[in-house]
mmCIF file of C-alpha atoms in Angstrom:
data_model
loop_
_atom_site.group_PDB
_atom_site.id
_atom_site.type_symbol
_atom_site.label_atom_id
_atom_site.label_comp_id
_atom_site.label_asym_id
_atom_site.label_seq_id
_atom_site.Cartn_x
_atom_site.Cartn_y
_atom_site.Cartn_z
ATOM 1 C CA UNK A 1 9.325 -2.599 13.118
ATOM 2 C CA UNK A 2 7.096 -3.220 10.330
ATOM 3 C CA UNK A 3 8.195 -0.857 7.816
ATOM 4 C CA UNK A 4 11.707 -2.477 7.564
ATOM 5 C CA UNK A 5 9.803 -5.735 6.836
ATOM 6 C CA UNK A 6 8.590 -4.063 4.325
ATOM 7 C CA UNK A 7 11.417 -2.856 2.966
ATOM 8 C CA UNK A 8 13.530 -5.558 2.766
ATOM 9 C CA UNK A 9 10.988 -6.654 1.050
ATOM 10 C CA UNK A 10 11.140 -3.917 -1.852
ATOM 11 C CA UNK A 11 14.785 -3.565 -2.160
ATOM 12 C CA UNK A 12 15.761 -7.111 -2.222
ATOM 13 C CA UNK A 13 13.155 -6.706 -6.063
ATOM 14 C CA UNK A 14 15.492 -4.049 -6.925
ATOM 15 C CA UNK A 15 12.834 -1.098 -5.802
ATOM 16 C CA UNK A 16 13.463 1.620 -3.975
ATOM 17 C CA UNK A 17 10.864 2.272 -0.373
ATOM 18 C CA UNK A 18 10.368 5.111 1.068
ATOM 19 C CA UNK A 19 8.165 5.966 3.886
ATOM 20 C CA UNK A 20 5.864 9.101 3.755
ATOM 21 C CA UNK A 21 3.142 9.896 4.735
ATOM 22 C CA UNK A 22 1.381 11.410 1.724
ATOM 23 C CA UNK A 23 1.760 10.877 -1.237
ATOM 24 C CA UNK A 24 5.146 11.842 -3.520
ATOM 25 C CA UNK A 25 4.737 14.479 -6.292
ATOM 26 C CA UNK A 26 6.333 11.530 -8.292
ATOM 27 C CA UNK A 27 5.574 9.611 -11.586
ATOM 28 C CA UNK A 28 7.371 6.405 -11.053
ATOM 29 C CA UNK A 29 5.741 4.938 -8.353
ATOM 30 C CA UNK A 30 5.277 1.529 -8.574
ATOM 31 C CA UNK A 31 3.304 0.455 -5.708
ATOM 32 C CA UNK A 32 1.369 1.945 -2.514
ATOM 33 C CA UNK A 33 1.091 0.793 0.188
ATOM 34 C CA UNK A 34 -1.292 1.935 2.730
ATOM 35 C CA UNK A 35 -1.470 1.130 6.455
ATOM 36 C CA UNK A 36 -4.757 1.673 7.685
ATOM 37 C CA UNK A 37 -4.226 0.607 11.429
ATOM 38 C CA UNK A 38 -2.445 4.637 11.335
ATOM 39 C CA UNK A 39 -3.289 6.831 8.232
ATOM 40 C CA UNK A 40 -6.681 5.490 7.266
ATOM 41 C CA UNK A 41 -7.773 8.878 7.289
ATOM 42 C CA UNK A 42 -5.699 9.082 3.289
ATOM 43 C CA UNK A 43 -8.100 6.758 1.793
ATOM 44 C CA UNK A 44 -10.034 9.324 1.080
ATOM 45 C CA UNK A 45 -9.468 10.473 -2.882
ATOM 46 C CA UNK A 46 -6.171 8.666 -2.730
ATOM 47 C CA UNK A 47 -7.222 6.333 -6.128
ATOM 48 C CA UNK A 48 -8.098 9.765 -7.843
ATOM 49 C CA UNK A 49 -4.728 11.557 -7.079
ATOM 50 C CA UNK A 50 -2.816 7.637 -7.554
ATOM 51 C CA UNK A 51 -4.710 7.914 -11.106
ATOM 52 C CA UNK A 52 -3.282 12.068 -11.491
ATOM 53 C CA UNK A 53 0.548 10.787 -10.464
ATOM 54 C CA UNK A 54 1.761 7.462 -10.882
ATOM 55 C CA UNK A 55 -1.662 5.655 -13.232
ATOM 56 C CA UNK A 56 0.525 2.586 -12.974
ATOM 57 C CA UNK A 57 1.348 1.947 -9.494
ATOM 58 C CA UNK A 58 -0.388 -0.391 -7.885
ATOM 59 C CA UNK A 59 -2.408 0.593 -4.696
ATOM 60 C CA UNK A 60 -2.803 -1.934 -1.565
ATOM 61 C CA UNK A 61 -4.805 -0.928 1.817
ATOM 62 C CA UNK A 62 -3.760 -3.499 5.008
ATOM 63 C CA UNK A 63 -5.195 -3.339 8.586
ATOM 64 C CA UNK A 64 -6.211 -5.274 11.824
ATOM 65 C CA UNK A 65 -8.535 -7.478 10.924
ATOM 66 C CA UNK A 66 -10.475 -5.887 14.046
ATOM 67 C CA UNK A 67 -10.719 -2.504 12.513
ATOM 68 C CA UNK A 68 -13.417 -3.910 9.965
ATOM 69 C CA UNK A 69 -14.435 -0.365 9.083
ATOM 70 C CA UNK A 70 -10.723 1.166 8.444
ATOM 71 C CA UNK A 71 -10.584 -2.040 5.731
ATOM 72 C CA UNK A 72 -14.653 -1.527 4.660
ATOM 73 C CA UNK A 73 -13.853 2.216 4.126
ATOM 74 C CA UNK A 74 -10.896 1.591 1.749
ATOM 75 C CA UNK A 75 -12.814 -0.568 0.276
ATOM 76 C CA UNK A 76 -15.714 1.776 -0.637
ATOM 77 C CA UNK A 77 -12.936 4.870 -1.707
ATOM 78 C CA UNK A 78 -11.813 1.791 -4.415
ATOM 79 C CA UNK A 79 -8.146 0.564 -3.194
ATOM 80 C CA UNK A 80 -8.323 -2.107 -5.699
ATOM 81 C CA UNK A 81 -6.910 -4.314 -2.669
ATOM 82 C CA UNK A 82 -7.552 -4.292 0.485
ATOM 83 C CA UNK A 83 -6.281 -6.741 3.273
ATOM 84 C CA UNK A 84 -5.434 -7.857 7.028
ATOM 85 C CA UNK A 85 -2.209 -7.513 8.102
ATOM 86 C CA UNK A 86 -1.951 -11.330 8.751
ATOM 87 C CA UNK A 87 -2.731 -11.494 5.128
ATOM 88 C CA UNK A 88 -0.185 -9.022 3.353
ATOM 89 C CA UNK A 89 2.142 -10.674 5.740
ATOM 90 C CA UNK A 90 2.511 -13.481 4.593
ATOM 91 C CA UNK A 91 2.072 -12.542 1.049
ATOM 92 C CA UNK A 92 5.090 -9.837 1.400
ATOM 93 C CA UNK A 93 7.839 -12.610 0.260
ATOM 94 C CA UNK A 94 6.132 -12.492 -3.005
ATOM 95 C CA UNK A 95 4.920 -9.273 -3.207
ATOM 96 C CA UNK A 96 7.164 -7.550 -5.007
ATOM 97 C CA UNK A 97 8.273 -10.302 -7.368
ATOM 98 C CA UNK A 98 10.343 -8.444 -10.600
ATOM 99 C CA UNK A 99 7.312 -10.775 -12.545
ATOM 100 C CA UNK A 100 5.095 -8.114 -11.760
#
């Protein structure tokens, strides 16, 4: 499962990983990562909610390169980093670097 790879990368940098269907009500969130293949419906209003709950979090969405409409919808919703799954996968090794 891809989530287990994301969990491993996060935990390798000492971060807690939580797989959730919605944004938890916690102010200590450092990263919000949305899988557009399964959660594309959450992008609308996400940036506003992140601004209220976790304004310092880095927000990223990824999805299959063939689902252009979902990638575009995420960009239109103001998500600052929108990449294909392949791009996300390639960046996973350095995504949670403790230097961030």
